[in-house]
GROMACS .gro file of C-alpha atoms in nm:
model
  220
    1MET     CA    1  -5.688  -0.694   0.466
    2ILE     CA    2  -5.581  -0.745   0.829
    3THR     CA    3  -5.604  -1.120   0.786
    4MET     CA    4  -5.390  -1.111   0.471
    5GLY     CA    5  -5.130  -0.900   0.650
    6GLU     CA    6  -5.126  -1.141   0.940
    7ILE     CA    7  -5.091  -1.436   0.705
    8THR     CA    8  -4.811  -1.266   0.515
    9LEU     CA    9  -4.610  -1.115   0.799
   10GLY     CA   10  -4.722  -1.282   1.121
   11ASN     CA   11  -4.850  -1.609   1.253
   12TRP     CA   12  -5.050  -1.757   0.967
   13ALA     CA   13  -5.173  -2.072   1.144
   14PRO     CA   14  -5.463  -1.927   1.356
   15PRO     CA   15  -5.630  -1.737   1.067
   16SER     CA   16  -5.600  -2.040   0.843
   17ARG     CA   17  -5.758  -2.267   1.105
   18ARG     CA   18  -6.049  -2.026   1.156
   19LEU     CA   19  -6.106  -2.005   0.780
   20MET     CA   20  -6.089  -2.382   0.749
   21ALA     CA   21  -6.329  -2.434   1.038
   22ASN     CA   22  -6.583  -2.163   0.950
   23ILE     CA   23  -6.572  -2.145   0.569
   24SER     CA   24  -6.398  -2.430   0.386
   25GLN     CA   25  -6.111  -2.674   0.419
   26TRP     CA   26  -5.975  -2.548   0.086
   27TRP     CA   27  -5.865  -2.227   0.255
   28GLY     CA   28  -5.589  -2.422   0.428
   29LEU     CA   29  -5.448  -2.539   0.095
   30PHE     CA   30  -5.481  -2.189  -0.052
   31ILE     CA   31  -5.298  -2.025   0.241
   32LEU     CA   32  -5.027  -2.293   0.233
   33ILE     CA   33  -4.966  -2.240  -0.141
   34TYR     CA   34  -4.976  -1.863  -0.092
   35ARG     CA   35  -4.718  -1.878   0.188
   36CYS     CA   36  -4.485  -2.109  -0.006
   37VAL     CA   37  -4.498  -1.904  -0.326
   38LEU     CA   38  -4.464  -1.571  -0.146
   39CYS     CA   39  -4.179  -1.682   0.080
   40LEU     CA   40  -3.999  -1.851  -0.206
   41ALA     CA   41  -4.029  -1.539  -0.419
   42LEU     CA   42  -3.906  -1.314  -0.138
   43VAL     CA   43  -3.612  -1.541  -0.062
   44ASN     CA   44  -3.513  -1.567  -0.428
   45VAL     CA   45  -3.535  -1.193  -0.484
   46THR     CA   46  -3.337  -1.122  -0.168
   47ASN     CA   47  -3.071  -1.377  -0.261
   48ALA     CA   48  -3.052  -1.241  -0.612
   49VAL     CA   49  -2.997  -0.888  -0.483
   50PHE     CA   50  -2.726  -0.994  -0.238
   51ILE     CA   51  -2.551  -1.218  -0.492
   52ALA     CA   52  -2.558  -0.949  -0.758
   53GLU     CA   53  -2.418  -0.690  -0.518
   54THR     CA   54  -2.147  -0.929  -0.394
   55ASN     CA   55  -2.044  -1.014  -0.750
   56ARG     CA   56  -2.033  -0.645  -0.840
   57VAL     CA   57  -1.810  -0.560  -0.543
   58ALA     CA   58  -1.582  -0.855  -0.611
   59LEU     CA   59  -1.559  -0.761  -0.977
   60ASP     CA   60  -1.483  -0.400  -0.887
   61ASN     CA   61  -1.204  -0.515  -0.653
   62ASP     CA   62  -1.058  -0.745  -0.917
   63VAL     CA   63  -1.070  -0.473  -1.178
   64ALA     CA   64  -0.911  -0.224  -0.937
   65MET     CA   65  -0.630  -0.465  -0.849
   66MET     CA   66  -0.570  -0.549  -1.214
   67ARG     CA   67  -0.568  -0.182  -1.305
   68LYS     CA   68  -0.326  -0.108  -1.020
   69ARG     CA   69  -0.087  -0.383  -1.133
   70LYS     CA   70  -0.099  -0.262  -1.492
   71THR     CA   71  -0.039   0.097  -1.381
   72GLY     CA   72   0.255  -0.010  -1.165
   73ALA     CA   73   0.413  -0.209  -1.448
   74LYS     CA   74   0.357   0.078  -1.691
   75ASN     CA   75   0.513   0.331  -1.453
   76ALA     CA   76   0.811   0.101  -1.388
   77LYS     CA   77   0.871   0.067  -1.763
   78LEU     CA   78   0.838   0.443  -1.806
   79LEU     CA   79   1.090   0.507  -1.527
   80GLU     CA   80   1.326   0.252  -1.675
   81ASP     CA   81   1.315   0.434  -2.009
   82VAL     CA   82   1.378   0.765  -1.831
   83PHE     CA   83   1.679   0.622  -1.647
   84GLN     CA   84   1.824   0.470  -1.965
   85GLU     CA   85   1.789   0.804  -2.136
   86LEU     CA   86   1.972   0.976  -1.852
   87ASP     CA   87   2.239   0.705  -1.834
   88GLU     CA   88   2.451   0.821  -2.126
   89SER     CA   89   2.752   0.610  -2.028
   90GLY     CA   90   2.545   0.291  -2.004
   91ASP     CA   91   2.714   0.173  -1.681
   92GLY     CA   92   2.389   0.160  -1.483
   93PHE     CA   93   2.466   0.466  -1.271
   94VAL     CA   94   2.365   0.829  -1.310
   95SER     CA   95   2.509   1.132  -1.134
   96VAL     CA   96   2.255   1.283  -0.896
   97LYS     CA   97   2.368   1.631  -0.994
   98ASP     CA   98   2.319   1.567  -1.367
   99MET     CA   99   1.989   1.387  -1.311
  100THR     CA  100   1.854   1.668  -1.092
  101ALA     CA  101   1.944   1.921  -1.360
  102ARG     CA  102   1.805   1.721  -1.652
  103ILE     CA  103   1.468   1.640  -1.497
  104GLN     CA  104   1.391   2.012  -1.483
  105ASP     CA  105   1.310   2.035  -1.854
  106GLU     CA  106   0.951   2.051  -1.970
  107ARG     CA  107   0.935   1.698  -2.114
  108MET     CA  108   1.052   1.539  -1.790
  109ARG     CA  109   0.806   1.752  -1.597
  110LYS     CA  110   0.527   1.611  -1.814
  111VAL     CA  111   0.649   1.255  -1.754
  112PHE     CA  112   0.644   1.295  -1.376
  113SER     CA  113   0.321   1.493  -1.390
  114HIS     CA  114   0.162   1.194  -1.564
  115MET     CA  115   0.255   0.993  -1.253
  116ASP     CA  116   0.110   1.261  -1.019
  117LEU     CA  117   0.458   1.367  -0.907
  118GLU     CA  118   0.627   1.703  -0.887
  119VAL     CA  119   0.985   1.749  -1.008
  120GLU     CA  120   1.073   1.911  -0.676
  121GLU     CA  121   0.964   1.595  -0.492
  122VAL     CA  122   1.173   1.381  -0.724
  123SER     CA  123   1.477   1.606  -0.677
  124GLU     CA  124   1.443   1.585  -0.300
  125LEU     CA  125   1.409   1.207  -0.320
  126LEU     CA  126   1.720   1.177  -0.538
  127PHE     CA  127   1.918   1.387  -0.291
  128MET     CA  128   1.811   1.167   0.002
  129MET     CA  129   1.875   0.843  -0.186
  130SER     CA  130   2.225   0.949  -0.288
  131ASP     CA  131   2.339   1.014   0.071
  132GLY     CA  132   2.662   1.172  -0.049
  133LYS     CA  133   2.741   0.894  -0.295
  134LYS     CA  134   2.682   1.128  -0.592
  135GLN     CA  135   2.539   0.843  -0.801
  136ILE     CA  136   2.235   0.616  -0.791
  137ASP     CA  137   2.158   0.300  -0.985
  138LYS     CA  138   1.848   0.204  -1.180
  139ASP     CA  139   1.687  -0.009  -0.908
  140GLN     CA  140   1.722   0.271  -0.651
  141PHE     CA  141   1.570   0.519  -0.893
  142ILE     CA  142   1.271   0.304  -0.993
  143LYS     CA  143   1.188   0.172  -0.643
  144GLY     CA  144   1.227   0.515  -0.487
  145ILE     CA  145   1.000   0.689  -0.738
  146LEU     CA  146   0.735   0.415  -0.722
  147ALA     CA  147   0.739   0.433  -0.341
  148LEU     CA  148   0.709   0.811  -0.356
  149LYS     CA  149   0.410   0.788  -0.590
  150GLY     CA  150   0.089   0.787  -0.387
  151ASP     CA  151  -0.072   0.976  -0.105
  152ALA     CA  152   0.102   1.211   0.136
  153ARG     CA  153   0.131   0.937   0.398
  154SER     CA  154   0.323   0.711   0.159
  155SER     CA  155   0.548   0.998   0.057
  156GLY     CA  156   0.623   1.080   0.419
  157GLN     CA  157   0.702   0.718   0.499
  158THR     CA  158   0.940   0.701   0.205
  159LYS     CA  159   1.127   1.008   0.328
  160LEU     CA  160   1.142   0.867   0.682
  161LEU     CA  161   1.285   0.543   0.544
  162LEU     CA  162   1.556   0.725   0.350
  163ILE     CA  163   1.642   0.945   0.647
  164ALA     CA  164   1.670   0.639   0.874
  165GLN     CA  165   1.894   0.461   0.624
  166ALA     CA  166   2.112   0.772   0.584
  167MET     CA  167   2.143   0.806   0.963
  168ALA     CA  168   2.240   0.439   0.996
  169GLU     CA  169   2.508   0.469   0.726
  170THR     CA  170   2.641   0.792   0.880
  171LEU     CA  171   2.659   0.624   1.219
  172ASP     CA  172   2.850   0.335   1.060
  173ARG     CA  173   3.106   0.575   0.913
  174VAL     CA  174   3.144   0.763   1.242
  175HIS     CA  175   3.193   0.436   1.426
  176GLU     CA  176   3.456   0.318   1.179
  177HIS     CA  177   3.638   0.651   1.207
  178VAL     CA  178   3.635   0.640   1.588
  179VAL     CA  179   3.762   0.283   1.592
  180SER     CA  180   4.038   0.358   1.342
  181THR     CA  181   4.159   0.672   1.524
  182SER     CA  182   4.121   0.561   1.887
  183VAL     CA  183   4.421   0.408   2.067
  184PRO     CA  184   4.322   0.206   2.374
  185ILE     CA  185   4.594   0.237   2.641
  186ARG     CA  186   4.482   0.037   2.939
  187ASP     CA  187   4.190  -0.177   3.045
  188GLU     CA  188   3.968   0.116   3.144
  189PRO     CA  189   3.981   0.290   2.802
  190ARG     CA  190   3.926  -0.049   2.647
  191ARG     CA  191   3.616  -0.108   2.856
  192GLN     CA  192   3.499   0.244   2.773
  193GLN     CA  193   3.548   0.172   2.403
  194THR     CA  194   3.353  -0.152   2.440
  195ARG     CA  195   3.064   0.033   2.605
  196THR     CA  196   3.071   0.300   2.333
  197THR     CA  197   3.070   0.036   2.060
  198SER     CA  198   2.779  -0.142   2.229
  199THR     CA  199   2.581   0.185   2.248
  200ARG     CA  200   2.645   0.261   1.881
  201SER     CA  201   2.547  -0.094   1.785
  202LYS     CA  202   2.216  -0.058   1.971
  203ALA     CA  203   2.150   0.275   1.801
  204ARG     CA  204   2.228   0.128   1.461
  205SER     CA  205   2.002  -0.170   1.534
  206THR     CA  206   1.717   0.064   1.632
  207LEU     CA  207   1.757   0.271   1.315
  208HIS     CA  208   1.775  -0.039   1.095
  209SER     CA  209   1.466  -0.184   1.266
  210PHE     CA  210   1.273   0.140   1.212
  211GLY     CA  211   1.382   0.157   0.849
  212SER     CA  212   1.287  -0.208   0.790
  213LYS     CA  213   0.938  -0.156   0.934
  214VAL     CA  214   0.873   0.143   0.711
  215PHE     CA  215   1.031  -0.044   0.419
  216ASN     CA  216   0.803  -0.345   0.466
  217LYS     CA  217   0.496  -0.124   0.512
  218LEU     CA  218   0.566   0.043   0.181
  219GLY     CA  219   0.606  -0.297   0.017
  220ILE     CA  220   0.939  -0.209  -0.144
   0.00000   0.00000   0.00000
């Protein structure tokens, strides 16, 4: 038994030489065939297990990706139908106030519940996307809802993106108002205005950069 274990797991040459020298030369051939068959069987079984597991994981990943793409396309089509239903005028824009009121009914709640979304989350998203414009278009609606759909981290990133965009647009409007109402008198006020404009431009650039990073991370 010890010899067989040594032949199987350890250094098989010394036992085989002793058997060949003390018993018969045929033991060398037997041990060689035994080692080849056993090692070949072990290698094949091990390879088969690893290959089967690798194929299973790859297949699971492919199926998951395919299922995710199908779900995304299905949700986009569903949201498009919802927007077209809300867009009674057919001009491609819907009032945020009307949309917020109409998504409160039970049927709309079921639609968003099917996408793992709460109506309150959608209402908050619509308010942030509108940014005082009172209307949103179809692309904004679909991309915003699809970005909101997911885990809490994705939802938080979407809100941060919208807040950053709203802050950038507000800063643009404030800058335009200051420029239109300011009257530079001499060189010093003019230099002060230039410094103020430069500061606002840097702030806007920082906000846009932050929004773009979040935007790209969400894949919108």
